[in-house]
mmCIF file of C-alpha atoms in Angstrom:
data_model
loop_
_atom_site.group_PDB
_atom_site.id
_atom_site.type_symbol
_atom_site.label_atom_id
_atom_site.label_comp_id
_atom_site.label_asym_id
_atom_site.label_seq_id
_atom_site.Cartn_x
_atom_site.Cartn_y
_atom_site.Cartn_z
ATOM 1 C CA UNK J 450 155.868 135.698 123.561
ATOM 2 C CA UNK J 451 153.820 135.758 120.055
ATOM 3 C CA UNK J 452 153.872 139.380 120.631
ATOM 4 C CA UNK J 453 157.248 139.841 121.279
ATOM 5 C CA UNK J 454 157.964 137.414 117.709
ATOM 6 C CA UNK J 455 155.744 140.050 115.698
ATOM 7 C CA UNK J 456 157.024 142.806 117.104
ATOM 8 C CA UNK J 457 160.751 141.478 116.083
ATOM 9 C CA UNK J 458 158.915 140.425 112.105
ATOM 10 C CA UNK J 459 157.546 143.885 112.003
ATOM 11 C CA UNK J 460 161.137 145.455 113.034
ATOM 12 C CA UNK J 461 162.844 143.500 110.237
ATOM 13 C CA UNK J 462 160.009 144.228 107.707
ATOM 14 C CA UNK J 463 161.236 147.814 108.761
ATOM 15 C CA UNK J 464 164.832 147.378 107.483
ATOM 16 C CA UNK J 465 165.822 149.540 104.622
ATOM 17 C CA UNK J 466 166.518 147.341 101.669
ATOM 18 C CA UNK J 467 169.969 148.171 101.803
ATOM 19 C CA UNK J 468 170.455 145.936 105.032
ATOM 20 C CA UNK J 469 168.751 143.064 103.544
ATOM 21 C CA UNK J 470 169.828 143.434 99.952
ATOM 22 C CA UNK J 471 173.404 145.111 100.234
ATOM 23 C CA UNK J 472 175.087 148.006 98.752
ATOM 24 C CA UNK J 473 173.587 147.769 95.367
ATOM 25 C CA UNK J 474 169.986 147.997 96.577
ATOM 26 C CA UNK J 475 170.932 151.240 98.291
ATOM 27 C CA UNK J 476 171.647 152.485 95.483
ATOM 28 C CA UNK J 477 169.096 152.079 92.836
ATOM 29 C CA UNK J 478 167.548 154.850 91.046
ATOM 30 C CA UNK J 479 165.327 156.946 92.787
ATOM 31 C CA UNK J 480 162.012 156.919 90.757
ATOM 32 C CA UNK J 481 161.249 160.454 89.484
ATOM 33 C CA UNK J 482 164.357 161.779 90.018
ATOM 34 C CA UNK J 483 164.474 165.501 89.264
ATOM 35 C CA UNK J 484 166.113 167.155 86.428
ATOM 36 C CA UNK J 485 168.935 169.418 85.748
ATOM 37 C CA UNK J 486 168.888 172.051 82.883
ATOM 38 C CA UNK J 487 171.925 171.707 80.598
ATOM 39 C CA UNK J 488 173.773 174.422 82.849
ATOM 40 C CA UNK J 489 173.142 172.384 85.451
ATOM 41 C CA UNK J 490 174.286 168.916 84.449
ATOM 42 C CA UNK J 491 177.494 170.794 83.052
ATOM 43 C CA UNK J 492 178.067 172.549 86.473
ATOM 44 C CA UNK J 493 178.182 169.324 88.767
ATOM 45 C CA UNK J 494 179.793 167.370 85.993
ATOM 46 C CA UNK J 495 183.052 169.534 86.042
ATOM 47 C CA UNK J 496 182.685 169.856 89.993
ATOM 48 C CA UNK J 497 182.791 166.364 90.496
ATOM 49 C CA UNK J 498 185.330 165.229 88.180
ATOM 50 C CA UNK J 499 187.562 167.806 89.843
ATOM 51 C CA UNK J 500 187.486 165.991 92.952
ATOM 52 C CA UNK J 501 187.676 162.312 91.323
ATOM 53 C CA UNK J 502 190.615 163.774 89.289
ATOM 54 C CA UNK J 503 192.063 165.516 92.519
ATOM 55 C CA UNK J 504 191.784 162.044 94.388
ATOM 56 C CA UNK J 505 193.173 159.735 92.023
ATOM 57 C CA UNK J 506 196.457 162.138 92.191
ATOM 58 C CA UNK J 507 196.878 162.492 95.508
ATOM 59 C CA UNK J 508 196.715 158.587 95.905
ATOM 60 C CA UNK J 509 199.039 158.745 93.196
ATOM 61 C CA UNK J 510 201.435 161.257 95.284
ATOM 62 C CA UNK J 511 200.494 159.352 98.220
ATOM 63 C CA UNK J 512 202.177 155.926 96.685
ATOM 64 C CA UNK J 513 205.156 158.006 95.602
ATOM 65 C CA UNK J 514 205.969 158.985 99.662
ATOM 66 C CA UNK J 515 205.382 162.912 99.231
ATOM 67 C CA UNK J 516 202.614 162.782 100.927
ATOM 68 C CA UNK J 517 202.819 161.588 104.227
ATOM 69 C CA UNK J 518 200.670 159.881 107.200
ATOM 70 C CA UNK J 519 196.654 159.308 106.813
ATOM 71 C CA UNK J 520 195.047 159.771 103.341
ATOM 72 C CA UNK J 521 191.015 159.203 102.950
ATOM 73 C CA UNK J 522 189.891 159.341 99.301
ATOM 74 C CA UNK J 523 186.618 160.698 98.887
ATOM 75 C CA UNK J 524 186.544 158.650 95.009
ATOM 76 C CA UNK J 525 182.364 157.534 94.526
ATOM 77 C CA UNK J 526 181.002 159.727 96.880
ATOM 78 C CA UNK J 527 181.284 163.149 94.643
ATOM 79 C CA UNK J 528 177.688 163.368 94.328
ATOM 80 C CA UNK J 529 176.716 163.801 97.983
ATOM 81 C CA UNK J 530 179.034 167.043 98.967
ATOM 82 C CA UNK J 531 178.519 169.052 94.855
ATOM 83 C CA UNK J 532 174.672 168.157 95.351
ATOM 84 C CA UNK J 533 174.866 170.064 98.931
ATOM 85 C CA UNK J 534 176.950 172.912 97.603
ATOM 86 C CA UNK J 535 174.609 173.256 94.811
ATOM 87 C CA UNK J 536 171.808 173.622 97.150
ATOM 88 C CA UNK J 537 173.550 176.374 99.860
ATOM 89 C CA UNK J 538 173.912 180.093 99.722
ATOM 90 C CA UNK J 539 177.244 182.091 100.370
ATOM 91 C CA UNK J 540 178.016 182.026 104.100
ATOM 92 C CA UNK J 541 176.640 179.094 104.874
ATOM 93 C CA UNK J 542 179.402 176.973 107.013
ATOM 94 C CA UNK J 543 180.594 173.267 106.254
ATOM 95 C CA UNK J 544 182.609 171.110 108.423
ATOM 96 C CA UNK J 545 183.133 167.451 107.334
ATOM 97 C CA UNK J 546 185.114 164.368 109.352
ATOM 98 C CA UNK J 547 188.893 163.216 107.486
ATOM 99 C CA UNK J 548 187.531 162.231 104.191
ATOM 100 C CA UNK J 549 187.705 165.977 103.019
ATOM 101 C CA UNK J 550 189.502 166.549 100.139
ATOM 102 C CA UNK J 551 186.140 166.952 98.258
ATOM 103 C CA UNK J 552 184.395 168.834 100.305
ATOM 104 C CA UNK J 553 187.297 171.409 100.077
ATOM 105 C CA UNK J 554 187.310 172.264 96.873
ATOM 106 C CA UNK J 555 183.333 171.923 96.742
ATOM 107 C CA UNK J 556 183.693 175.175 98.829
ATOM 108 C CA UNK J 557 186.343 176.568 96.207
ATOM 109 C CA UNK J 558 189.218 176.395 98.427
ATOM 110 C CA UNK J 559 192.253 176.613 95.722
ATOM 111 C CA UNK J 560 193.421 172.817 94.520
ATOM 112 C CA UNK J 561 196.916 174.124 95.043
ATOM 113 C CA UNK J 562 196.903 174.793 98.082
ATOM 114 C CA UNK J 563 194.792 171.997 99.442
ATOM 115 C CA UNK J 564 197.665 169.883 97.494
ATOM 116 C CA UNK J 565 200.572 172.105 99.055
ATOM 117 C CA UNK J 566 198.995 170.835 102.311
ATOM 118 C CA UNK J 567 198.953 167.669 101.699
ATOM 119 C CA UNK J 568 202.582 167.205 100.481
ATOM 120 C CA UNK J 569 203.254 169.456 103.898
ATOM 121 C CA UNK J 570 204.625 172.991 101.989
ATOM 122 C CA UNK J 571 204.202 176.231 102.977
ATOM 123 C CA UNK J 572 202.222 177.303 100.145
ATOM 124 C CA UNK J 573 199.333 174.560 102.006
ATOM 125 C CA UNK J 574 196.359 176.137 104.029
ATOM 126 C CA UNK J 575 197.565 175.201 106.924
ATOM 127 C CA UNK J 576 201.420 176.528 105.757
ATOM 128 C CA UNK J 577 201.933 172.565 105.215
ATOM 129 C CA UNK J 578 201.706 171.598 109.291
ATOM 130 C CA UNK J 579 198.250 170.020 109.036
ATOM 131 C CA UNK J 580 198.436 167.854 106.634
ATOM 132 C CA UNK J 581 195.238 166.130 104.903
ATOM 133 C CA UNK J 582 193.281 166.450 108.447
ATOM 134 C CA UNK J 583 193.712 169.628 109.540
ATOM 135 C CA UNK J 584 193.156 172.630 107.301
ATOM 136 C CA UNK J 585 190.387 175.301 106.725
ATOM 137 C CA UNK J 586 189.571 177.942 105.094
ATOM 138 C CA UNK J 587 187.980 181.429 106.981
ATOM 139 C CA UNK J 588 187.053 183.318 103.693
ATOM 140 C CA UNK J 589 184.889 179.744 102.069
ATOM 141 C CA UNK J 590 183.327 179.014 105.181
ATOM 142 C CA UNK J 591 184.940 175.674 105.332
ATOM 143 C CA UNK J 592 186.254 174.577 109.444
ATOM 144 C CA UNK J 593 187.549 171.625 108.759
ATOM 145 C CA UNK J 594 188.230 168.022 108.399
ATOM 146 C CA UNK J 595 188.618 166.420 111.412
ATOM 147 C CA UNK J 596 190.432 163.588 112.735
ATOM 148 C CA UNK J 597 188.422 162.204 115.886
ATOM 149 C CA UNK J 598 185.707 160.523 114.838
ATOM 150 C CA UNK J 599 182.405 162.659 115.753
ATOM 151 C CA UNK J 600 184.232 165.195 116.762
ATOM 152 C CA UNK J 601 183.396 167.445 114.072
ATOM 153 C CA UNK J 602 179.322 167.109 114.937
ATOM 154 C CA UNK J 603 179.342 169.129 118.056
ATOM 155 C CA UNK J 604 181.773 171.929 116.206
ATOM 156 C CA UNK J 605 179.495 172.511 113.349
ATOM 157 C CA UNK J 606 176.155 172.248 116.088
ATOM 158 C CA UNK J 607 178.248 175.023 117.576
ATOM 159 C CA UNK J 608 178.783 177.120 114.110
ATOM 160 C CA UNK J 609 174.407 176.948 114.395
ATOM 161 C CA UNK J 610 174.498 178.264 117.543
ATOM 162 C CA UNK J 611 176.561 180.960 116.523
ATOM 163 C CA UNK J 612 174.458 181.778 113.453
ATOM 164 C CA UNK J 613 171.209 181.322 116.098
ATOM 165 C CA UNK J 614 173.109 183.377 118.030
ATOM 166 C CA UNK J 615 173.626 186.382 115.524
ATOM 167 C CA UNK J 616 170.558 186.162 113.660
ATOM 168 C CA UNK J 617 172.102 186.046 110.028
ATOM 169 C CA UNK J 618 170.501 183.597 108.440
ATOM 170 C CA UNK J 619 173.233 180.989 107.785
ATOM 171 C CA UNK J 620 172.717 177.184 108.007
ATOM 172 C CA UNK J 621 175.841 174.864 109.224
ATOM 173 C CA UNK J 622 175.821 171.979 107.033
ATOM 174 C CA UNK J 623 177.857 169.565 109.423
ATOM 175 C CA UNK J 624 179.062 165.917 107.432
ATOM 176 C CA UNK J 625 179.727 162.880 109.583
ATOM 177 C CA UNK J 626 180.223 159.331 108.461
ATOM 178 C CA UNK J 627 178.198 156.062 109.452
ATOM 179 C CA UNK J 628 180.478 155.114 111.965
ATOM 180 C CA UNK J 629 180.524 158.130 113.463
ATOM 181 C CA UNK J 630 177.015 158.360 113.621
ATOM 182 C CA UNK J 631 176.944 156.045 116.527
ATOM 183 C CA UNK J 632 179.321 158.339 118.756
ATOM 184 C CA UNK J 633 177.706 159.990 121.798
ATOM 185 C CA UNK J 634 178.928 163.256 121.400
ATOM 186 C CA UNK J 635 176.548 163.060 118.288
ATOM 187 C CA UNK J 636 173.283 162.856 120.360
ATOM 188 C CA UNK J 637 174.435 165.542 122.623
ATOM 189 C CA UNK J 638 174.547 167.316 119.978
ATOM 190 C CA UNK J 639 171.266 166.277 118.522
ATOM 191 C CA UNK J 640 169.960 166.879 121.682
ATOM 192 C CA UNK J 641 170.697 170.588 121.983
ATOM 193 C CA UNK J 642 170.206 171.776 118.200
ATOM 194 C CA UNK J 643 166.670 170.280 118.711
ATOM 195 C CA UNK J 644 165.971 171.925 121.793
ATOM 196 C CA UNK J 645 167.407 175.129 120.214
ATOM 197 C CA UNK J 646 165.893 174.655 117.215
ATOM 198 C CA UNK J 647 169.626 175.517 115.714
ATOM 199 C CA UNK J 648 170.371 175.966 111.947
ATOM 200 C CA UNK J 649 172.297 173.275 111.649
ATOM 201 C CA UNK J 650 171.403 170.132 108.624
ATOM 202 C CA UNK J 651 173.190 167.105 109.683
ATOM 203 C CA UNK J 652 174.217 165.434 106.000
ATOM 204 C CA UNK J 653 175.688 160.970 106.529
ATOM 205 C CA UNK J 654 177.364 159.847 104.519
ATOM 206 C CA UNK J 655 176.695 156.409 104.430
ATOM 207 C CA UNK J 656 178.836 154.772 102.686
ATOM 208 C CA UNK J 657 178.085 151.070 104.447
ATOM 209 C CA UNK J 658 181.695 149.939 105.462
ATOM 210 C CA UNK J 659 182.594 152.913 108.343
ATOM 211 C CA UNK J 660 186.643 152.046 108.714
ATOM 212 C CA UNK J 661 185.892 148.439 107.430
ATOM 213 C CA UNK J 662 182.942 147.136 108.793
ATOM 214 C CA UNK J 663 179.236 146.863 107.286
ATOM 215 C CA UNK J 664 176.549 148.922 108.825
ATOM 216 C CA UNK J 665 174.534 145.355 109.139
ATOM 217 C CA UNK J 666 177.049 144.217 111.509
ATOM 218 C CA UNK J 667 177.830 147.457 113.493
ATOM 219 C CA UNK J 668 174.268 149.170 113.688
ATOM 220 C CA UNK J 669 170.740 148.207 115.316
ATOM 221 C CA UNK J 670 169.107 150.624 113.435
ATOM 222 C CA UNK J 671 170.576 150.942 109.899
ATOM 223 C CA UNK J 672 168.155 153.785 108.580
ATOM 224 C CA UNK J 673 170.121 156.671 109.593
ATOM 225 C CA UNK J 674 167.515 158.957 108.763
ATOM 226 C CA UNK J 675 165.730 158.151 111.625
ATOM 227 C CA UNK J 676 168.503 158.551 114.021
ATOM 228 C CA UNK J 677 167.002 161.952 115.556
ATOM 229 C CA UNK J 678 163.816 160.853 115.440
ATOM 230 C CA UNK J 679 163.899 160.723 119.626
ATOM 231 C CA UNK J 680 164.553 164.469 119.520
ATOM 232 C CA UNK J 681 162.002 165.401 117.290
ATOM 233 C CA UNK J 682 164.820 166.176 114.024
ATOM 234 C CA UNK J 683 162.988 164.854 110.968
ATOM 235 C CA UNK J 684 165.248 163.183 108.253
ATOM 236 C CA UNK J 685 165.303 161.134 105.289
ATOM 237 C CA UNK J 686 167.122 158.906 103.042
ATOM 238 C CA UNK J 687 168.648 160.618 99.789
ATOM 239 C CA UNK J 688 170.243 158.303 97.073
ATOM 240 C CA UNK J 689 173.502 160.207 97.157
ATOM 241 C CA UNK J 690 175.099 158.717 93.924
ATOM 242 C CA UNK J 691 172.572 160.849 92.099
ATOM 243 C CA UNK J 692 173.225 164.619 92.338
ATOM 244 C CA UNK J 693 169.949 165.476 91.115
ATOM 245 C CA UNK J 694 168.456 164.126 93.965
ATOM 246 C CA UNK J 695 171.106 165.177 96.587
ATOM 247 C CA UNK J 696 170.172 168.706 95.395
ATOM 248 C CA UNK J 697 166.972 168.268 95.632
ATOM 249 C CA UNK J 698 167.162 166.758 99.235
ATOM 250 C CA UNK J 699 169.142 169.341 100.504
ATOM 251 C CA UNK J 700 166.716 172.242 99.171
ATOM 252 C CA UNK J 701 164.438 171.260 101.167
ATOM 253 C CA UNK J 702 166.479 170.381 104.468
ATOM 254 C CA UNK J 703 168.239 173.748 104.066
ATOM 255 C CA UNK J 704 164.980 175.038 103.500
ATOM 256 C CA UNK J 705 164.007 173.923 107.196
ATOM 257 C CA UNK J 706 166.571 174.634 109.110
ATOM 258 C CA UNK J 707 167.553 178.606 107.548
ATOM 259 C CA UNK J 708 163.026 178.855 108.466
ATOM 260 C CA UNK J 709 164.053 178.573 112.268
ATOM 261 C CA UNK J 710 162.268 174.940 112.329
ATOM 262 C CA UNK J 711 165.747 173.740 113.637
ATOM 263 C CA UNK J 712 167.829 170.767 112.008
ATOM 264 C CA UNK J 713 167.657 168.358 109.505
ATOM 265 C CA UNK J 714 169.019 164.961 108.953
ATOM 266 C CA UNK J 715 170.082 163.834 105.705
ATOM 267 C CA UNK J 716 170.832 160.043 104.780
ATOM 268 C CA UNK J 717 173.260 159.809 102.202
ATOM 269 C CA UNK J 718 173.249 156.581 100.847
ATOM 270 C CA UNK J 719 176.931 156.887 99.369
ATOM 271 C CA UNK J 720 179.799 154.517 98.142
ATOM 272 C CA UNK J 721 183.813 154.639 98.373
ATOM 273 C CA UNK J 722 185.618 152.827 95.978
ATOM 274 C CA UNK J 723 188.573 153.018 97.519
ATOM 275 C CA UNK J 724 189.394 151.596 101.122
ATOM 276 C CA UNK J 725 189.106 153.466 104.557
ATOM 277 C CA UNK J 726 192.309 155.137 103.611
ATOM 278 C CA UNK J 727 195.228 154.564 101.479
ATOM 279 C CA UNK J 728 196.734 151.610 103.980
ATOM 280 C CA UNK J 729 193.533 149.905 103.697
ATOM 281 C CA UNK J 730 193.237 146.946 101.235
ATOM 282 C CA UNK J 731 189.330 147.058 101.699
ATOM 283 C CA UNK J 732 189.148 142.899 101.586
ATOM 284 C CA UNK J 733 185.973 143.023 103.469
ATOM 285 C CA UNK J 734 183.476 143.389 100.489
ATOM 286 C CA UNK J 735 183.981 141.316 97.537
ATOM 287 C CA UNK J 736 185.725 143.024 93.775
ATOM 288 C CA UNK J 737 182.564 141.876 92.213
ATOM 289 C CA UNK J 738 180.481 144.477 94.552
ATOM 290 C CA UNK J 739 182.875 147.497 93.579
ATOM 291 C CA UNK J 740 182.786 147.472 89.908
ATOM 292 C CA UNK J 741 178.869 146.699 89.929
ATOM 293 C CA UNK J 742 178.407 149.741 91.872
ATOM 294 C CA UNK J 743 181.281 151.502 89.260
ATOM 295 C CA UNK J 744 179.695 150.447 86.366
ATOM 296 C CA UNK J 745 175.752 151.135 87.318
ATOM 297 C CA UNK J 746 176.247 153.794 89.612
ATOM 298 C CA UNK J 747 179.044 156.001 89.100
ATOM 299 C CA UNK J 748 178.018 159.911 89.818
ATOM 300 C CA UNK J 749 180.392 161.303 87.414
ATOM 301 C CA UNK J 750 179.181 158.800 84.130
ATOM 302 C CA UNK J 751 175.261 159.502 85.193
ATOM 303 C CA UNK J 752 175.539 163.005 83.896
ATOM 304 C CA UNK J 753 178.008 162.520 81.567
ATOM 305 C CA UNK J 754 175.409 159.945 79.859
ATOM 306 C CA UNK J 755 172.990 162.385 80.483
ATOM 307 C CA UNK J 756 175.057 165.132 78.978
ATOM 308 C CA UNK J 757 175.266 163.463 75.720
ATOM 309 C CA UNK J 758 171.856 161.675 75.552
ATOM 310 C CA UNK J 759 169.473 163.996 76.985
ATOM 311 C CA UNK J 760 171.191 167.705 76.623
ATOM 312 C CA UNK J 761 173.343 166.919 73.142
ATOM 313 C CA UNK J 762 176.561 167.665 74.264
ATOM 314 C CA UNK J 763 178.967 166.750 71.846
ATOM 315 C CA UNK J 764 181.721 164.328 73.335
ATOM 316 C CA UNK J 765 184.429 165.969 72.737
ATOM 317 C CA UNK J 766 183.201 168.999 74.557
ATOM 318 C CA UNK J 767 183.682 166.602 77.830
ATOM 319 C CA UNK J 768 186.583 165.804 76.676
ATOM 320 C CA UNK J 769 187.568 169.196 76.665
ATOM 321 C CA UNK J 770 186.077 170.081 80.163
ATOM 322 C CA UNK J 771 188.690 166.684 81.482
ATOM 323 C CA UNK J 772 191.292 167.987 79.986
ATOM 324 C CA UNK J 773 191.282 171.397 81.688
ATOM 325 C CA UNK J 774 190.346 169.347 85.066
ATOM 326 C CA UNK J 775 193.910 167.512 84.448
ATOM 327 C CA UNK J 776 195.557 170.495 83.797
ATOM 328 C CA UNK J 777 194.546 172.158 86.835
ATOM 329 C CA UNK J 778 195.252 169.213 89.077
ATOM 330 C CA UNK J 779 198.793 168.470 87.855
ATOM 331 C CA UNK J 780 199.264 172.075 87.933
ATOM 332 C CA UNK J 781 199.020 171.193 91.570
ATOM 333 C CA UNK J 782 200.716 168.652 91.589
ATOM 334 C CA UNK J 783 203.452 170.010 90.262
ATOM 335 C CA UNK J 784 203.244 173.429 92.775
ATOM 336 C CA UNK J 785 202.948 171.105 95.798
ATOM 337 C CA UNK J 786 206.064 169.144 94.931
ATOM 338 C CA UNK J 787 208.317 172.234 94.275
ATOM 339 C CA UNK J 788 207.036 173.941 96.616
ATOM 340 C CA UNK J 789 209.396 175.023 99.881
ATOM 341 C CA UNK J 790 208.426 172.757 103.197
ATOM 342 C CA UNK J 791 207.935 175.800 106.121
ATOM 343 C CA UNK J 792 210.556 176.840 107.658
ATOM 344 C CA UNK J 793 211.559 175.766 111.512
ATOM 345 C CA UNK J 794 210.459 178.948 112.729
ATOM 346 C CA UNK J 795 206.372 178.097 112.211
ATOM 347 C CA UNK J 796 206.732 175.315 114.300
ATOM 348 C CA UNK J 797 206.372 178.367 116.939
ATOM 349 C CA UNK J 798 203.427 180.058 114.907
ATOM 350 C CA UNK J 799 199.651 179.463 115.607
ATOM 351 C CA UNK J 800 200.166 178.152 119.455
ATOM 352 C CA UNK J 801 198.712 181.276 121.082
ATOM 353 C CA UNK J 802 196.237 183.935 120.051
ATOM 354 C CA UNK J 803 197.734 186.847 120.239
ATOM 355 C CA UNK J 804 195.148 189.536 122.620
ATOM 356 C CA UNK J 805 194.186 192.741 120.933
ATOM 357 C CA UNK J 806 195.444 195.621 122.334
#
């Protein structure tokens, strides 16, 4: 019995501080953190703010009823999918869960259509019969948001296998959430890029609520990291609020897995402000607990502080750089609500591959 009680104090000495302490000690700032050049800092400044700026209008179209059914904002966790990006090579493959407007135009996919798609018009990725769930894009290596939970994992374990397969060097960097991280499909998958030793880096995004309920109350193990520690995958916890260190996390993971030492699991410690979707009211964390994380942790202000205090950018240069982000999102905007919906005959396209002759 006395070894079974400090067995269960050594477990909860164990916890990551973001069980016992809550969102905000997740998130505070890694010590060391790396730095950006100028360039740099610039770069993932106007990459992220396109996606916050892209988010807050589709929510905005979203409240207006053009765009219709499920809607997951992606507003906080900019950081996590621009640090990634900013870390792969052309050719290398990225498949995400629903929450994937960012992740879309992190891969350069066009913001009109991605918008067209949305709003369901022809001019979409999908020729506006997806919707916010179901597009991709062939020519930026993107397959996908998904819209069964997990499902995505064994897909982008399968896009490693392929690159295993044909020897060309590319890494699949497959995105899940923290709810989906409990899903069995995902150790099957764990399971069999181990034992491969497939190309694959497995990138979290923890951003502690799942659909609406905290990781403390849904998860034995809350360190995420370690979740593939049974099949030998190393992995480790990134503060993913802070680019610089997303980058720098994802360097090394790609890194690992592009060497032919198989995958990699990445821990982003992330944030939404916004709830599971655009029906959800998010009551189950406290107004308080947003804005803290908004006003001390924000992505997007980090290097914008750091733009002007450490590199000498001139405000109104970033005031500039949003301006031309607005333009090219109501641009947009504006082409996915004039756009023409498809026409009744696509509801027949895309059902069966046509065979080669």
């Amino acid at each position: 019995m006395d070894a079974g009680k400090d067995a269960a104090k050594d477990a909860a000495h164990t916890q990551p501080e973001a069980a016992k302490g809550g969102a905000e000690a997740a998130h505070r700032p890694a010590p060391n953190a790396p730095q950006f050049t100028r360039d740099e800092d610039l770069h993932a400044y106007r990459e992220m703010l396109l996606i916050r700026r892209f988010e807050e209008k589709a929510g905005q179209l979203y409240g207006m009823g053009l765009i219709g059914g499920f809607c997951h904002l992606y507003i906080g966790q900019e950081a996590v999918v621009i640090g990634m990006q900013m870390a792969s090579i052309e050719g290398d493959q990225v498949i995400t869960g629903y929450r994937d407007h960012g992740h879309m135009l992190a891969t350069g996919m066009e913001s009109r259509g991605v918008m067209a798609e949305l709003t369901g018009r022809r001019g979409g990725y999908s020729r506006g019969k997806g919707g916010s769930m179901h597009m991709f894009s062939r020519e930026k290596q993107f397959f996908g948001g998904h819209g069964i939970v997990g499902a995505q994992v064994s897909l982008g374990t399968g896009l490693a296998f392929a690159d295993a397969y044909r020897q060309n060097g590319k890494v699949s960097l497959t995105y899940m959430g923290d709810g989906a991280a409990n899903q069995g499909q995902v150790y099957e998958s764990f399971n069999m890029a181990a034992l491969w030793k497939l190309p694959v880096v497995y990138v979290i995004e923890n951003n502690r609520y799942a659909m609406g309920t905290s990781v403390a109350r849904a998860s034995a193990q809350t360190d995420f990291s370690k979740r593939g520690l049974s099949f030998g995958i190393p992995g480790e916890q990134v503060d993913g609020m802070d680019v610089r260190t997303v980058r720098e996390a994802a360097t090394r993971a790609i890194e690992h897995a592009r060497s032919g030492q198989g995958p990699y699991i990445l821990e982003m410690q992330t944030y939404r402000y916004r709830g599971h979707s655009m029906s959800d009211p998010a009551k189950y964390r406290s107004k308080d607990e947003v804005s803290k994380m908004r006003d001390e942790h924000d992505p997007i202000e980090m290097v914008r502080k750091r733009l002007i205090e450490l590199h000498g950018v001139d405000e109104s240069e970033l005031k500039a750089t949003d301006a031309k982000v607005r333009e090219i999102v109501n641009d947009a905007a504006e082409f996915a609500t004039n756009d023409p919906e498809p026409d009744p005959s696509e509801l027949w396209t895309d059902i069966l591959l046509e065979a080669s002759a």
